[in-house]
Amino acid sequence: MKSGLLYALAVVVLVLVALGAYLAMPETSKPELDQSRTRTSANGLYVAAIEPEAGGPKLGELENWILTVKTAAGKPVDDAAITVGGGMPDHNHGLPTAPLMTGHLGDGRYRIEGVKFSMSGWWELRFDISSPAGSDTAIFNLVL
Ligand SMILES: [Cu+2]
């Protein structure tokens, strides 16, 4: 009788501890976003890197970014056609602007003009890259 009571008490304590741990779980415990500024493209053809041309990114500002494209073997790709897309996956909306690749800077570098992040949160920035090496896509995550 006494051991049965102790057992029941132990079960109650365990349930409360588990519930407490569950409720204490931070909202950010969803899988971490890979926010690295260098990514291999989806099919592995390219290694792409991005950086803001003049610091930032700043919320609500029109900014230029520099995209650097190399082959998987590390050779700069200078003859690519680049289109830009993206948006906020959590909000089901796209970019507020239509960024364009406006300059081949050499050494695999491209100027991407007109990037704007109009609200805080998780953004995807997508680059469709086409060159004689093939077509592939690189997607970057940014959290502002
Ligand atoms: Cu949004």
mmCIF file of C-alpha atoms and ligand atoms in Angstrom:
data_model
loop_
_atom_site.group_PDB
_atom_site.id
_atom_site.type_symbol
_atom_site.label_atom_id
_atom_site.label_comp_id
_atom_site.label_asym_id
_atom_site.label_seq_id
_atom_site.Cartn_x
_atom_site.Cartn_y
_atom_site.Cartn_z
ATOM 1 C CA MET A 1 0.000 0.000 0.000
ATOM 2 C CA LYS A 2 2.720 2.430 0.997
ATOM 3 C CA SER A 3 4.960 1.535 -1.979
ATOM 4 C CA GLY A 4 1.970 1.939 -4.306
ATOM 5 C CA LEU A 5 1.490 5.457 -2.998
ATOM 6 C CA LEU A 6 5.192 6.263 -3.454
ATOM 7 C CA TYR A 7 5.036 4.925 -6.995
ATOM 8 C CA ALA A 8 2.011 7.095 -7.804
ATOM 9 C CA LEU A 9 3.787 10.111 -6.310
ATOM 10 C CA ALA A 10 6.900 9.406 -8.401
ATOM 11 C CA VAL A 11 4.782 9.224 -11.568
ATOM 12 C CA VAL A 12 3.116 12.559 -10.749
ATOM 13 C CA VAL A 13 6.514 14.195 -10.158
ATOM 14 C CA LEU A 14 7.886 12.851 -13.442
ATOM 15 C CA VAL A 15 4.871 14.128 -15.373
ATOM 16 C CA LEU A 16 5.207 17.581 -13.789
ATOM 17 C CA VAL A 17 8.940 17.722 -14.585
ATOM 18 C CA ALA A 18 8.294 16.742 -18.204
ATOM 19 C CA LEU A 19 5.501 19.318 -18.511
ATOM 20 C CA GLY A 20 7.738 21.995 -16.997
ATOM 21 C CA ALA A 21 10.539 21.211 -19.433
ATOM 22 C CA TYR A 22 8.079 21.355 -22.343
ATOM 23 C CA LEU A 23 6.634 24.707 -21.285
ATOM 24 C CA ALA A 24 10.117 26.160 -20.673
ATOM 25 C CA MET A 25 11.207 25.274 -24.232
ATOM 26 C CA PRO A 26 12.072 28.533 -26.010
ATOM 27 C CA GLU A 27 10.163 29.404 -29.148
ATOM 28 C CA THR A 28 13.474 29.488 -31.002
ATOM 29 C CA SER A 29 13.871 25.738 -30.529
ATOM 30 C CA LYS A 30 12.700 25.175 -34.114
ATOM 31 C CA PRO A 31 15.538 24.033 -36.411
ATOM 32 C CA GLU A 32 18.297 26.588 -36.763
ATOM 33 C CA LEU A 33 18.422 28.457 -40.070
ATOM 34 C CA ASP A 34 21.706 28.228 -41.895
ATOM 35 C CA GLN A 35 22.564 31.899 -42.236
ATOM 36 C CA SER A 36 26.002 31.405 -43.754
ATOM 37 C CA ARG A 37 26.942 33.877 -46.463
ATOM 38 C CA THR A 38 28.663 31.183 -48.533
ATOM 39 C CA ARG A 39 26.559 28.342 -49.939
ATOM 40 C CA THR A 40 26.912 25.527 -52.407
ATOM 41 C CA SER A 41 24.190 25.725 -55.067
ATOM 42 C CA ALA A 42 21.354 23.188 -54.979
ATOM 43 C CA ASN A 43 22.917 20.817 -57.509
ATOM 44 C CA GLY A 44 26.483 21.427 -56.411
ATOM 45 C CA LEU A 45 27.620 23.245 -59.583
ATOM 46 C CA TYR A 46 28.650 26.475 -57.874
ATOM 47 C CA VAL A 47 29.850 27.924 -54.622
ATOM 48 C CA ALA A 48 28.187 31.309 -54.161
ATOM 49 C CA ALA A 49 28.910 33.983 -51.589
ATOM 50 C CA ILE A 50 27.088 37.218 -50.801
ATOM 51 C CA GLU A 51 28.012 40.371 -48.941
ATOM 52 C CA PRO A 52 26.423 43.802 -48.739
ATOM 53 C CA GLU A 53 28.447 46.253 -50.835
ATOM 54 C CA ALA A 54 28.479 48.945 -48.150
ATOM 55 C CA GLY A 55 27.851 47.278 -44.811
ATOM 56 C CA GLY A 56 24.396 46.450 -43.562
ATOM 57 C CA PRO A 57 21.949 44.970 -44.271
ATOM 58 C CA LYS A 58 19.725 47.685 -42.885
ATOM 59 C CA LEU A 59 15.982 47.271 -42.608
ATOM 60 C CA GLY A 60 14.043 49.258 -45.222
ATOM 61 C CA GLU A 61 17.110 50.507 -47.163
ATOM 62 C CA LEU A 62 17.795 49.970 -50.848
ATOM 63 C CA GLU A 63 21.173 48.275 -50.921
ATOM 64 C CA ASN A 64 23.566 46.673 -53.361
ATOM 65 C CA TRP A 65 25.056 43.277 -52.701
ATOM 66 C CA ILE A 66 28.094 41.596 -54.171
ATOM 67 C CA LEU A 67 27.583 38.019 -55.306
ATOM 68 C CA THR A 68 30.682 35.934 -55.898
ATOM 69 C CA VAL A 69 30.325 32.791 -58.005
ATOM 70 C CA LYS A 70 32.915 30.047 -58.271
ATOM 71 C CA THR A 71 32.796 26.532 -59.619
ATOM 72 C CA ALA A 72 32.736 23.691 -57.130
ATOM 73 C CA ALA A 73 36.477 23.442 -57.814
ATOM 74 C CA GLY A 74 36.976 27.084 -56.807
ATOM 75 C CA LYS A 75 37.446 28.680 -60.242
ATOM 76 C CA PRO A 76 35.783 32.135 -60.540
ATOM 77 C CA VAL A 77 32.811 32.180 -62.947
ATOM 78 C CA ASP A 78 32.783 35.453 -64.906
ATOM 79 C CA ASP A 79 30.291 34.779 -67.678
ATOM 80 C CA ALA A 80 27.143 33.890 -65.731
ATOM 81 C CA ALA A 81 23.629 35.179 -66.211
ATOM 82 C CA ILE A 82 22.146 35.924 -62.797
ATOM 83 C CA THR A 83 18.530 36.446 -61.804
ATOM 84 C CA VAL A 84 17.444 37.296 -58.286
ATOM 85 C CA GLY A 85 14.366 36.271 -56.333
ATOM 86 C CA GLY A 86 13.301 35.591 -52.807
ATOM 87 C CA GLY A 87 10.869 36.587 -50.106
ATOM 88 C CA MET A 88 9.698 35.709 -46.628
ATOM 89 C CA PRO A 89 8.752 32.023 -46.378
ATOM 90 C CA ASP A 90 6.883 32.545 -43.088
ATOM 91 C CA HIS A 91 4.733 35.291 -44.626
ATOM 92 C CA ASN A 92 4.216 33.908 -48.135
ATOM 93 C CA HIS A 93 5.359 37.066 -49.857
ATOM 94 C CA GLY A 94 8.195 37.878 -52.216
ATOM 95 C CA LEU A 95 10.763 40.619 -52.310
ATOM 96 C CA PRO A 96 9.427 44.201 -52.218
ATOM 97 C CA THR A 97 11.793 45.137 -55.066
ATOM 98 C CA ALA A 98 13.073 43.409 -58.215
ATOM 99 C CA PRO A 99 16.862 43.298 -57.729
ATOM 100 C CA LEU A 100 18.996 43.093 -60.862
ATOM 101 C CA MET A 101 22.514 42.002 -61.607
ATOM 102 C CA THR A 102 23.942 45.205 -63.050
ATOM 103 C CA GLY A 103 27.671 44.665 -63.126
ATOM 104 C CA HIS A 104 30.266 42.028 -63.894
ATOM 105 C CA LEU A 105 33.101 43.061 -61.580
ATOM 106 C CA GLY A 106 35.494 40.301 -62.608
ATOM 107 C CA ASP A 107 37.015 37.514 -60.535
ATOM 108 C CA GLY A 108 33.572 35.893 -60.271
ATOM 109 C CA ARG A 109 32.017 38.976 -58.665
ATOM 110 C CA TYR A 110 28.673 40.505 -59.638
ATOM 111 C CA ARG A 111 26.896 43.612 -58.391
ATOM 112 C CA ILE A 112 23.277 42.977 -57.397
ATOM 113 C CA GLU A 113 21.397 46.262 -57.292
ATOM 114 C CA GLY A 114 18.163 47.163 -55.544
ATOM 115 C CA VAL A 115 17.888 44.716 -52.653
ATOM 116 C CA LYS A 116 15.525 45.810 -49.896
ATOM 117 C CA PHE A 117 14.292 44.026 -46.793
ATOM 118 C CA SER A 118 11.118 45.837 -45.832
ATOM 119 C CA MET A 119 10.337 44.061 -42.563
ATOM 120 C CA SER A 120 12.140 42.169 -39.835
ATOM 121 C CA GLY A 121 12.156 38.385 -39.834
ATOM 122 C CA TRP A 122 13.412 35.539 -42.006
ATOM 123 C CA TRP A 123 14.168 36.336 -45.639
ATOM 124 C CA GLU A 124 15.354 34.083 -48.431
ATOM 125 C CA LEU A 125 17.519 35.560 -51.180
ATOM 126 C CA ARG A 126 17.672 33.326 -54.261
ATOM 127 C CA PHE A 127 20.125 33.507 -57.146
ATOM 128 C CA ASP A 128 19.558 31.576 -60.355
ATOM 129 C CA ILE A 129 22.971 31.185 -61.948
ATOM 130 C CA SER A 130 23.514 30.141 -65.575
ATOM 131 C CA SER A 131 26.882 29.753 -67.269
ATOM 132 C CA PRO A 132 28.467 27.273 -69.676
ATOM 133 C CA ALA A 133 28.972 25.101 -66.557
ATOM 134 C CA GLY A 134 25.170 24.783 -66.260
ATOM 135 C CA SER A 135 22.194 26.271 -64.420
ATOM 136 C CA ASP A 136 21.819 26.089 -60.683
ATOM 137 C CA THR A 137 20.293 27.968 -57.782
ATOM 138 C CA ALA A 138 21.751 29.219 -54.539
ATOM 139 C CA ILE A 139 19.455 30.265 -51.689
ATOM 140 C CA PHE A 140 20.616 32.282 -48.699
ATOM 141 C CA ASN A 141 18.785 32.840 -45.418
ATOM 142 C CA LEU A 142 18.920 36.253 -43.779
ATOM 143 C CA VAL A 143 17.282 37.229 -40.523
ATOM 144 C CA LEU A 144 16.778 40.932 -39.959
HETATM 145 CU CU CU B 1 6.970 39.599 -44.303
#
